[in-house]
PDB file of C-alpha atoms in Angstrom:
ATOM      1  CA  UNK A   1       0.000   0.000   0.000  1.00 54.00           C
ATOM      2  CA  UNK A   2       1.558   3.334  -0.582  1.00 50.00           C
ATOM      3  CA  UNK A   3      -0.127   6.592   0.806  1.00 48.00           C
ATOM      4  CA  UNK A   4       1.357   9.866  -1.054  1.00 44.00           C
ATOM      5  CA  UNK A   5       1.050  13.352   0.060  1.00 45.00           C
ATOM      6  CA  UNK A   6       3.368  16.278   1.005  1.00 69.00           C
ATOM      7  CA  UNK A   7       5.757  15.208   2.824  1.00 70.00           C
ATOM      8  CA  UNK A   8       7.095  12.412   0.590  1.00 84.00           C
ATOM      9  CA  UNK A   9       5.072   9.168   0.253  1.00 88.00           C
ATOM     10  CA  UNK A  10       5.357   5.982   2.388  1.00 91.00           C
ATOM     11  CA  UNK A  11       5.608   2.834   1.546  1.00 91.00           C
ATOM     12  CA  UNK A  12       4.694   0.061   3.522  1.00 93.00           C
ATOM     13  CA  UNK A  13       4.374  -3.858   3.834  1.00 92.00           C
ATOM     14  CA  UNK A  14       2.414  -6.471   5.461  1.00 94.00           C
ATOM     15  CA  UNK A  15       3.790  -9.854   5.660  1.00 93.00           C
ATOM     16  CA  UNK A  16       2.918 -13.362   7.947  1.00 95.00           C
ATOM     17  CA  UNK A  17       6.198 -15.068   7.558  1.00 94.00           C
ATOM     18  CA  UNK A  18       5.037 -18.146   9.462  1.00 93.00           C
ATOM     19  CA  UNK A  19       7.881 -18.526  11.824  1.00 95.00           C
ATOM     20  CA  UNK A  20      11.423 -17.081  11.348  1.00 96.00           C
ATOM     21  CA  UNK A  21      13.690 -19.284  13.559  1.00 95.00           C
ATOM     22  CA  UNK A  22      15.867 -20.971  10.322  1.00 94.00           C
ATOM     23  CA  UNK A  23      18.680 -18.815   9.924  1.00 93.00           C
ATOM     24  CA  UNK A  24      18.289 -19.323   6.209  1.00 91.00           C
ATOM     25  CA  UNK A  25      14.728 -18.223   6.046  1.00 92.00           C
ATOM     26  CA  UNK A  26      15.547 -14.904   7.798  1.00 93.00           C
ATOM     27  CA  UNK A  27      18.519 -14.383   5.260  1.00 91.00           C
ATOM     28  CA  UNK A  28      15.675 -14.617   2.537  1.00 90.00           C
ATOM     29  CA  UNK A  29      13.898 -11.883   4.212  1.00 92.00           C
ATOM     30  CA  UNK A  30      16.525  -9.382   5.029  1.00 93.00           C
ATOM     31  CA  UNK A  31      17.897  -9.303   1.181  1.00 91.00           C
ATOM     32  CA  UNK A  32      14.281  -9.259  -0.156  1.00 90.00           C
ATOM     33  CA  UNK A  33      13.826  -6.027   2.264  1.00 91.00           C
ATOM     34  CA  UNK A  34      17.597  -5.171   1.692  1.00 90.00           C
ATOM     35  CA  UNK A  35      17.182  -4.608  -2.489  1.00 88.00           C
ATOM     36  CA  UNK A  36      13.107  -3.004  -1.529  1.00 85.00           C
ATOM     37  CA  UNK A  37      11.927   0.433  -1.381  1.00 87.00           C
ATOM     38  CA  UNK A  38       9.543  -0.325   1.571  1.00 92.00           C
ATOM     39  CA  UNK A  39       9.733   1.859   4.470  1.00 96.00           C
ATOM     40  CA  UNK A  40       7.438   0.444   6.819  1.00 96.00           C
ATOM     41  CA  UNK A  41       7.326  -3.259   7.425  1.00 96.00           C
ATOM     42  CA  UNK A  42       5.207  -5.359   9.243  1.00 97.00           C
ATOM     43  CA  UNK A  43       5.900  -8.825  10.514  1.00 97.00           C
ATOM     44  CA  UNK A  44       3.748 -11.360  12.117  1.00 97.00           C
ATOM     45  CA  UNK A  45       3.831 -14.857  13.365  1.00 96.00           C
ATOM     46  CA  UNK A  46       8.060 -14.500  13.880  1.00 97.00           C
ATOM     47  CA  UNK A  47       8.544 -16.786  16.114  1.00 98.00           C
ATOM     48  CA  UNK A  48      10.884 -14.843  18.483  1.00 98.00           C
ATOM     49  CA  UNK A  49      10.980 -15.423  22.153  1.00 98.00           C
ATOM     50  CA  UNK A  50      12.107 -11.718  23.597  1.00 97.00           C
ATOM     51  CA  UNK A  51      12.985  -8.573  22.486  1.00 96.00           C
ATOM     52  CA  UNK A  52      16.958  -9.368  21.999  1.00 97.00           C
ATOM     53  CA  UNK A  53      16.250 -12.498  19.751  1.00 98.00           C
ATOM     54  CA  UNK A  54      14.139 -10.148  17.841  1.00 97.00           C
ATOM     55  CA  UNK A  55      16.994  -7.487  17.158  1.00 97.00           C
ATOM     56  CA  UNK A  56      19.363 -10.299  17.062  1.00 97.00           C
ATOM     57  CA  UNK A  57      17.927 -12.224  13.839  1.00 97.00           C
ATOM     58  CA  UNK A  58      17.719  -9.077  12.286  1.00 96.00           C
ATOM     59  CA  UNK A  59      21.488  -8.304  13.254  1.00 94.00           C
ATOM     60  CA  UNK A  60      22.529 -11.080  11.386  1.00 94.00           C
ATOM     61  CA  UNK A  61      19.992 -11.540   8.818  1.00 94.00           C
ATOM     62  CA  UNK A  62      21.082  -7.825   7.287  1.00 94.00           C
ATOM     63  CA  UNK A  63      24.868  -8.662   8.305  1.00 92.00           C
ATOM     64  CA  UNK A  64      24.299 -11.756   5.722  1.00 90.00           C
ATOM     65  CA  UNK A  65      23.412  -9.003   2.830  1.00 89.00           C
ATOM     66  CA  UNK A  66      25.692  -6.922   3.453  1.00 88.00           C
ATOM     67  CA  UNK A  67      23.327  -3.874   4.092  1.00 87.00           C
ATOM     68  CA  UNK A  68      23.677  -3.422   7.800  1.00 84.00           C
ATOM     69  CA  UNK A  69      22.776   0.265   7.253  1.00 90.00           C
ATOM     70  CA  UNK A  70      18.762  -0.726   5.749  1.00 94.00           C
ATOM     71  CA  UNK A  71      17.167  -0.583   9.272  1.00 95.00           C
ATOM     72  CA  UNK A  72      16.427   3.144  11.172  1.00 95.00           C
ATOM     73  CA  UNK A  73      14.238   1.610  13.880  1.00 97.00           C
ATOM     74  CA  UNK A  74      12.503  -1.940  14.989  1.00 98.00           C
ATOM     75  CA  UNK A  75      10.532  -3.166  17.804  1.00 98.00           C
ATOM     76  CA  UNK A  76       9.562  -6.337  18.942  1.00 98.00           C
ATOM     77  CA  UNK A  77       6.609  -7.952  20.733  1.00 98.00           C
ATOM     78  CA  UNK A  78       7.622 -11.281  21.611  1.00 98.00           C
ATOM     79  CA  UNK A  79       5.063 -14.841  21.137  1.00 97.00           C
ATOM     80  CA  UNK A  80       6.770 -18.521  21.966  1.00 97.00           C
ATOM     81  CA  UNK A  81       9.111 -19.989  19.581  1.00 97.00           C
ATOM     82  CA  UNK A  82       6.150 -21.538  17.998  1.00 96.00           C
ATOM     83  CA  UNK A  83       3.806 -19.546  17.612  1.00 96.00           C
ATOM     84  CA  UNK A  84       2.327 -14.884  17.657  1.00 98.00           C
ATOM     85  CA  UNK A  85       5.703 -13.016  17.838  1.00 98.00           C
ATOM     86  CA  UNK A  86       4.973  -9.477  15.831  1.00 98.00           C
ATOM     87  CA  UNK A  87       7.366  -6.757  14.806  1.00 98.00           C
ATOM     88  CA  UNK A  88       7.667  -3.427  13.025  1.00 98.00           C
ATOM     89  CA  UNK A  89      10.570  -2.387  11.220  1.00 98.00           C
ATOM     90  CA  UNK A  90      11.420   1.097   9.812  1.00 98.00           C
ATOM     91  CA  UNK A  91      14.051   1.205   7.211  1.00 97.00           C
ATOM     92  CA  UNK A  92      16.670   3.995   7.261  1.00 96.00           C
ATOM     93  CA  UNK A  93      15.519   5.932   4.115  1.00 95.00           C
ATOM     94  CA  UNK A  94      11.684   6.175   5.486  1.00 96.00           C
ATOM     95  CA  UNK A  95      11.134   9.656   5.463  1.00 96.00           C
ATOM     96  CA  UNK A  96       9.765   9.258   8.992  1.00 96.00           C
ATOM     97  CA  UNK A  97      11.294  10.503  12.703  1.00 97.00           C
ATOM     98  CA  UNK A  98      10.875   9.825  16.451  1.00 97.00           C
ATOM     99  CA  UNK A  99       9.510   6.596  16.138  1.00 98.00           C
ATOM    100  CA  UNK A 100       8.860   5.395  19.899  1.00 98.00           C
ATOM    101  CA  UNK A 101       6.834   2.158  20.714  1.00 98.00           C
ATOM    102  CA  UNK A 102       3.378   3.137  22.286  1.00 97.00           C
ATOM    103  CA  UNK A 103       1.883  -0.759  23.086  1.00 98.00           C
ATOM    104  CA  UNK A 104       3.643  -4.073  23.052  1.00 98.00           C
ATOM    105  CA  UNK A 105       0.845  -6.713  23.918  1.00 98.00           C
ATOM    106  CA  UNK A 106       2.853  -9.632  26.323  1.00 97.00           C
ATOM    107  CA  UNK A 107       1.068 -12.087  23.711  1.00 98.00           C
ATOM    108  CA  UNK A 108       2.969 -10.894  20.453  1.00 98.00           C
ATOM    109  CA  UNK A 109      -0.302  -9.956  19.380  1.00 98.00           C
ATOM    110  CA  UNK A 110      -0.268  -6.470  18.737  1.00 98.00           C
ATOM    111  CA  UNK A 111       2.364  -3.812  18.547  1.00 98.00           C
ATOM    112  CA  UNK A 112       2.403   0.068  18.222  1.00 98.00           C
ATOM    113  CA  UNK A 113       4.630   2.537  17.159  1.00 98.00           C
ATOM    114  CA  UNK A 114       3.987   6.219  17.327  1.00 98.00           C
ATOM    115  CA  UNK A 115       6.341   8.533  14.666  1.00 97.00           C
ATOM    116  CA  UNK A 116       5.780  11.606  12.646  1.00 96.00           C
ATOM    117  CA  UNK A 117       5.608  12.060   9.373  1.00 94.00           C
ATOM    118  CA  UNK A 118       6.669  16.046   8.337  1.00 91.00           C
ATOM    119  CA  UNK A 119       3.443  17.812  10.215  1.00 90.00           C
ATOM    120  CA  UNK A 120       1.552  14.363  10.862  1.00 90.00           C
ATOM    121  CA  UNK A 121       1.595  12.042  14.099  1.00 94.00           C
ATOM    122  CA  UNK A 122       1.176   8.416  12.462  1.00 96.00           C
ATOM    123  CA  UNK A 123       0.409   5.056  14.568  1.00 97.00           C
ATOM    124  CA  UNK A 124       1.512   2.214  12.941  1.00 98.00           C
ATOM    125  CA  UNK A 125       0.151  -0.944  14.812  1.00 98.00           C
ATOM    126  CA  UNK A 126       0.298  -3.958  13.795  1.00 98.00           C
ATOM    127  CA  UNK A 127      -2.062  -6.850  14.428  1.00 98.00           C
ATOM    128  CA  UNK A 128      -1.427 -10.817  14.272  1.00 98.00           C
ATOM    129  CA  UNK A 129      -5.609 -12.107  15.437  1.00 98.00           C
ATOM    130  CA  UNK A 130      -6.449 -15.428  17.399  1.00 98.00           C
ATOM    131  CA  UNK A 131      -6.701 -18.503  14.519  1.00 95.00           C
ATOM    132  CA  UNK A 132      -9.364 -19.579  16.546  1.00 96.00           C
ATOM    133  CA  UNK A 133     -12.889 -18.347  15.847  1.00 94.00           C
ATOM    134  CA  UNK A 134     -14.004 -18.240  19.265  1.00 96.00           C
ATOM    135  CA  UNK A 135     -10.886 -15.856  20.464  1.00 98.00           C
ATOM    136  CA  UNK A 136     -11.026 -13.716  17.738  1.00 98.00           C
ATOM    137  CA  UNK A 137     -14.241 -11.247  18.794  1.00 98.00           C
ATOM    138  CA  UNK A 138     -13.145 -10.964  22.426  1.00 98.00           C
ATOM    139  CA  UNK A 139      -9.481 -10.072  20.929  1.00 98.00           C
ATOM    140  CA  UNK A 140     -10.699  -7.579  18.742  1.00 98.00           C
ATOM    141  CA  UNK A 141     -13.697  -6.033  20.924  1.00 98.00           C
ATOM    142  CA  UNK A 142     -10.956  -5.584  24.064  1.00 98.00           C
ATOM    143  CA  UNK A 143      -7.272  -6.365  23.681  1.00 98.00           C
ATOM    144  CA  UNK A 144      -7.292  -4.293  19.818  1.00 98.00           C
ATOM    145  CA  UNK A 145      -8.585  -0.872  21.478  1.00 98.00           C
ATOM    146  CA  UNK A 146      -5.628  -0.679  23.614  1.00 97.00           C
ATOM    147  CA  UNK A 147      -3.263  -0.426  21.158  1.00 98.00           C
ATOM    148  CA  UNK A 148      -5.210   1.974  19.177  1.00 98.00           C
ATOM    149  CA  UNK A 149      -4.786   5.537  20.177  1.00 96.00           C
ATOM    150  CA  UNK A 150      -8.109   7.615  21.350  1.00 92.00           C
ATOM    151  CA  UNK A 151     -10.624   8.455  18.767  1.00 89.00           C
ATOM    152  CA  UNK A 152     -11.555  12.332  18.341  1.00 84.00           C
ATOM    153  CA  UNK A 153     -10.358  15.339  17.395  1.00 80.00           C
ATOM    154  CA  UNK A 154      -6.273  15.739  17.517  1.00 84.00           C
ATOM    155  CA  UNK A 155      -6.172  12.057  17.070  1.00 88.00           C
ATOM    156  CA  UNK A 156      -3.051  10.771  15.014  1.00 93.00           C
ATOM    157  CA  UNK A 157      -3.413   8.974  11.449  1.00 94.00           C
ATOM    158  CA  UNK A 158      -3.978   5.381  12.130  1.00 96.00           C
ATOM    159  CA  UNK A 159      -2.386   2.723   9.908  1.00 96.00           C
ATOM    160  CA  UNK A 160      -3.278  -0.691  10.969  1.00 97.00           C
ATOM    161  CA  UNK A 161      -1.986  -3.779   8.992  1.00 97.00           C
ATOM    162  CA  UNK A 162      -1.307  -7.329   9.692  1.00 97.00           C
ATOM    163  CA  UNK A 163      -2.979 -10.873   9.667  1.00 97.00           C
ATOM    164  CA  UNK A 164      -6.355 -10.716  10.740  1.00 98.00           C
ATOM    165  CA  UNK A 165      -7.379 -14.693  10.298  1.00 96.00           C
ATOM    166  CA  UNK A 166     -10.995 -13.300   9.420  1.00 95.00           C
ATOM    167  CA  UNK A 167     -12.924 -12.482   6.462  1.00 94.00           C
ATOM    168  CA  UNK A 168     -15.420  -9.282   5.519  1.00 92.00           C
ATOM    169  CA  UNK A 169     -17.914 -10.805   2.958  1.00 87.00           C
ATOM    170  CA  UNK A 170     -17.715 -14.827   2.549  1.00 82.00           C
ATOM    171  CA  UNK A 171     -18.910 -14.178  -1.161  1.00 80.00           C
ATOM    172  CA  UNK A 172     -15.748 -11.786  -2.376  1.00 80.00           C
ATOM    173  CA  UNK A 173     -13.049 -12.817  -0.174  1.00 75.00           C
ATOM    174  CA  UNK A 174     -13.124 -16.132  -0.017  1.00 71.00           C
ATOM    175  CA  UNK A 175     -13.434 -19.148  -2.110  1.00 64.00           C
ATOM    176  CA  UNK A 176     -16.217 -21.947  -2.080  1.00 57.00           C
ATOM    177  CA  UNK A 177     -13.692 -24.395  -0.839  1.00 55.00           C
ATOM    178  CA  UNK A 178     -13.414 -22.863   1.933  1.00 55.00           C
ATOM    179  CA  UNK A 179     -15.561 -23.243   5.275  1.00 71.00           C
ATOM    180  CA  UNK A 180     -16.707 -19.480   5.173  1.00 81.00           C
ATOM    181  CA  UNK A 181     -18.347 -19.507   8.485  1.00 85.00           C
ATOM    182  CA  UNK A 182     -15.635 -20.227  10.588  1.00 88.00           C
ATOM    183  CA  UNK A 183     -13.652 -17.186   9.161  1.00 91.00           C
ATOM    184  CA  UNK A 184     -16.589 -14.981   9.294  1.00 93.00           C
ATOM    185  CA  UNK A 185     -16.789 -15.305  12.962  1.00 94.00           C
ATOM    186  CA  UNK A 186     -15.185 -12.320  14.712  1.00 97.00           C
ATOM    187  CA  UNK A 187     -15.660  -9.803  12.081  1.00 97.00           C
ATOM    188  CA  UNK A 188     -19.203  -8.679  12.491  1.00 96.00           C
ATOM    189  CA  UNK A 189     -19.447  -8.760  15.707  1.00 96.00           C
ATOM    190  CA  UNK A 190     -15.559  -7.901  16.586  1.00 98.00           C
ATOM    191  CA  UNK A 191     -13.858  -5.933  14.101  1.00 98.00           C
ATOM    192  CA  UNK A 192     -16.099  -4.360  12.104  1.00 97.00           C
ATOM    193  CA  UNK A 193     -17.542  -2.275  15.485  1.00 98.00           C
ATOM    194  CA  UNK A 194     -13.714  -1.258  16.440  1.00 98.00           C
ATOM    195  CA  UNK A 195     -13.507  -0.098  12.671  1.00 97.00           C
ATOM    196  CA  UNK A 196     -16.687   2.156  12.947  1.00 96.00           C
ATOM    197  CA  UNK A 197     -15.572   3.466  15.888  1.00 96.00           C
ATOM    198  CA  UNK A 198     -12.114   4.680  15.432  1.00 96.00           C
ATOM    199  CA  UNK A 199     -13.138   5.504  11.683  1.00 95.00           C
ATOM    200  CA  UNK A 200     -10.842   3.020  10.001  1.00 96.00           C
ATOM    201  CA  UNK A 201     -11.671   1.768   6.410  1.00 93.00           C
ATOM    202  CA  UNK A 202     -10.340  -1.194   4.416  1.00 93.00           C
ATOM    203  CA  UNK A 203      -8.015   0.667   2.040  1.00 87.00           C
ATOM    204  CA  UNK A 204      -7.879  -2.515  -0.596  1.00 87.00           C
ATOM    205  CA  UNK A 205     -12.102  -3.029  -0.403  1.00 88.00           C
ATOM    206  CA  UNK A 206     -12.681   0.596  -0.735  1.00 85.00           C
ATOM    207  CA  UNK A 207     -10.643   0.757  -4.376  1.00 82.00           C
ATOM    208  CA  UNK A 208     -11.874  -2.634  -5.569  1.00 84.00           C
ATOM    209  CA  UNK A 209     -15.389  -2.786  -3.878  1.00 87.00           C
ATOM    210  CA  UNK A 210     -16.179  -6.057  -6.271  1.00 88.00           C
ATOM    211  CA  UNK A 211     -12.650  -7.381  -6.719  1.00 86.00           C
ATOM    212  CA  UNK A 212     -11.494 -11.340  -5.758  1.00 84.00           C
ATOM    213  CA  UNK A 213      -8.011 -11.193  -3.992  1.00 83.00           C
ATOM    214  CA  UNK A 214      -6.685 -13.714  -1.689  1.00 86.00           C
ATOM    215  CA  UNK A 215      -3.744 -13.378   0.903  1.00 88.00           C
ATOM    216  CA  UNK A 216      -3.525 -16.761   1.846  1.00 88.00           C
ATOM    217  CA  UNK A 217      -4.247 -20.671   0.308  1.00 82.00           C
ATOM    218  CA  UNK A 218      -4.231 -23.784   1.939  1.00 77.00           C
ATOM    219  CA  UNK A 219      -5.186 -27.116   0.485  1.00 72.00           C
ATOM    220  CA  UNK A 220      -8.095 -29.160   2.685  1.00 67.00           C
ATOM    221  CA  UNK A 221      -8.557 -32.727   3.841  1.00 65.00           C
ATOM    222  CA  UNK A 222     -10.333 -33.350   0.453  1.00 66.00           C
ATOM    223  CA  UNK A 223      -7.728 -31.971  -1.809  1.00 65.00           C
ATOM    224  CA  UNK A 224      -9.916 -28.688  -2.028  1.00 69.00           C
ATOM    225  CA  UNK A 225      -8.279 -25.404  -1.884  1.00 74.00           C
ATOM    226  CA  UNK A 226      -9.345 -22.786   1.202  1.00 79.00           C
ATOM    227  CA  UNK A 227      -8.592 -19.114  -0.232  1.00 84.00           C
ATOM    228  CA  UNK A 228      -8.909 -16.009   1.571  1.00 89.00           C
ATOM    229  CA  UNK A 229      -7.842 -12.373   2.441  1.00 91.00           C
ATOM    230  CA  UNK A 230      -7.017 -12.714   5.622  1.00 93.00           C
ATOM    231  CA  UNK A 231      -3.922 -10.076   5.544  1.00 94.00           C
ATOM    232  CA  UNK A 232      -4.736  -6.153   4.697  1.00 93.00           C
ATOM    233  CA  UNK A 233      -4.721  -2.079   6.041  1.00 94.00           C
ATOM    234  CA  UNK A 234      -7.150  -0.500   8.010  1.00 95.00           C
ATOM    235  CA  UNK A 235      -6.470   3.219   7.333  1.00 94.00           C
ATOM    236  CA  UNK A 236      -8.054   6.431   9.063  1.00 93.00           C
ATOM    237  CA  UNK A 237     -10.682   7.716   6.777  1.00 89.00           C
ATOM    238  CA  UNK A 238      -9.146  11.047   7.544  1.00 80.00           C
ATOM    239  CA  UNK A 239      -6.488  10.017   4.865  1.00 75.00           C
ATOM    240  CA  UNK A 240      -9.300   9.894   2.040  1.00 59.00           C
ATOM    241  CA  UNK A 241      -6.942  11.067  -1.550  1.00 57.00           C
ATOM    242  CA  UNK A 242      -3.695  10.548   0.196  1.00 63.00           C
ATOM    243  CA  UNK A 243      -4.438   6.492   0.093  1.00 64.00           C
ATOM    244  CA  UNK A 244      -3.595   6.383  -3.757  1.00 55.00           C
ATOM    245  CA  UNK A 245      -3.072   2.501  -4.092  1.00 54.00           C
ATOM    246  CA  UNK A 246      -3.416  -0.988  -2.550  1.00 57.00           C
ATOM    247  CA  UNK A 247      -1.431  -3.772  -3.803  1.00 58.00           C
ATOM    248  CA  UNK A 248      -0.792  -6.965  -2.914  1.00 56.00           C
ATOM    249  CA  UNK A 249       2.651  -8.875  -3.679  1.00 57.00           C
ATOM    250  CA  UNK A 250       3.870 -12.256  -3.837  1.00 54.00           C
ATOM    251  CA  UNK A 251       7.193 -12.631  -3.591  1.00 53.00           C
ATOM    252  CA  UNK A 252       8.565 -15.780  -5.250  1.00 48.00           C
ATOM    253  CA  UNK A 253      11.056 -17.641  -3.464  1.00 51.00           C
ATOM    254  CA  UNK A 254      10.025 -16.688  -0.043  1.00 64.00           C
ATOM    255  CA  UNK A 255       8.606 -19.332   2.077  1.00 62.00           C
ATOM    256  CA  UNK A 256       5.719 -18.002   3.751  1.00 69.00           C
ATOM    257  CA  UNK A 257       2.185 -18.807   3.624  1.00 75.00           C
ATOM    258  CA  UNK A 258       0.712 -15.525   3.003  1.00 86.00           C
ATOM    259  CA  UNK A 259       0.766 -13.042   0.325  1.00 87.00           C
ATOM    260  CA  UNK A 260       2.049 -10.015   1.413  1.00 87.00           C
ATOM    261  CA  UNK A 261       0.248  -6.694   0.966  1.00 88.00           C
TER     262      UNK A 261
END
């Protein structure tokens, strides 16, 4: 998704890397981000146990590429070393400053960081939801506010990405293979409400209101395949012309599970 307006545009990323503890794997990562122009990225399901494995990995990973110099700023919530773990990096050449974490959930859930962009507060926070149905309304409806910063007037610019493990409308972002209840549950009556209220809108649904795009495919018991977009930005309204595309990537070679966006 890039967002342009004066000051210069941002770029920024999206990705579920599904685990990041092979020292190859992270190599892969830092030289795709290494040779990029992305400015913001965010990372979920890492894998990383504490802060200083975190930082570490990407130490080396950007050691192996020889581009030490990419990274400006990064923060870490930490998950177990099989499972959450979230992080947001900021690359040196992101025309961003004073980035400062705001919320690091103990869960590696959620992570926010506060920095301004030439007259503009931003919050970038990134979200990893519960795979499981059942967790995912209770996550959204209480743990999601407190990362988000107060709704009103003087409110910063809100850019929320990451995996949310649910879907919007069964009928455009999802296939028929796929068991489209399960991944409905936890939108309606979880997201959707924290949306309204802190006016955030789907920045990829509002410029293709009729457009099939997955973010993630998985083959079923029965050889079927499950498709949906599970992975996207939730954007401030107040940004209305600024937002002037949504894209979503696939990188070849990387071995994820999701598309990144």
């Amino acid at each position: 998704m890039s967002a342009s307006a004066q000051p210069p545009s941002l770029t920024l990323l999206t990705l579920n890397v599904n685990g990041l503890r092979r020292r190859d794997k992270r190599a892969q990562l830092c030289d795709m981000l290494s040779r990029s122009a992305w400015h913001i990225v965010l990372l979920q399901e890492t894998h990383h146990t504490s802060e200083d494995e975190g930082r570490e990995w990407l130490r080396q990973g950007l050691a192996a590429t020889g581009n030490q110099n990419w990274l400006q700023f990064s923060a870490w919530a930490a998950g177990t070393s099989a499972s959450c773990g979230v992080a947001v990096l900021i690359s040196a050449n992101a025309p961003v400053t004073d980035p400062v974490v705001h919320h690091a959930s103990g869960d590696g859930r959620l992570l926010r960081v506060d920095c301004v962009h030439g007259e503009s507060q931003l919050s970038i926070v990134n979200v990893y939801a519960p795979c499981e149905a059942a967790h995912r309304a209770p996550f959204f409806a209480s743990a999601l506010p407190r990362a988000l910063p107060r709704p009103g007037a003087g409110a910063p610019l809100v850019l929320v990405g990451g995996d949310f493990n649910c879907i919007a409308d069964g009928e455009l972002d999802q296939s028929t293979h796929t068991a489209r209840a399960g991944r409905l549950r936890g939108y309606a009556d979880g997201l959707l409400p924290v949306q309204s209220l802190h006016g955030l809108t789907d920045v990829f649904r509002d410029l293709h209101p009729a457009h099939r795009e997955y973010t993630y495919y998985a083959h079923g018991p029965g050889g079927g395949v499950s498709a949906a977009r599970l992975d996207r930005w939730l954007v401030s309204e107040t940004a209305g012309a600024a937002v002037r595309a949504c894209e979503h990537q696939l990188h070849a070679g990387f071995p994820g599970d999701h598309r990144a966006v």
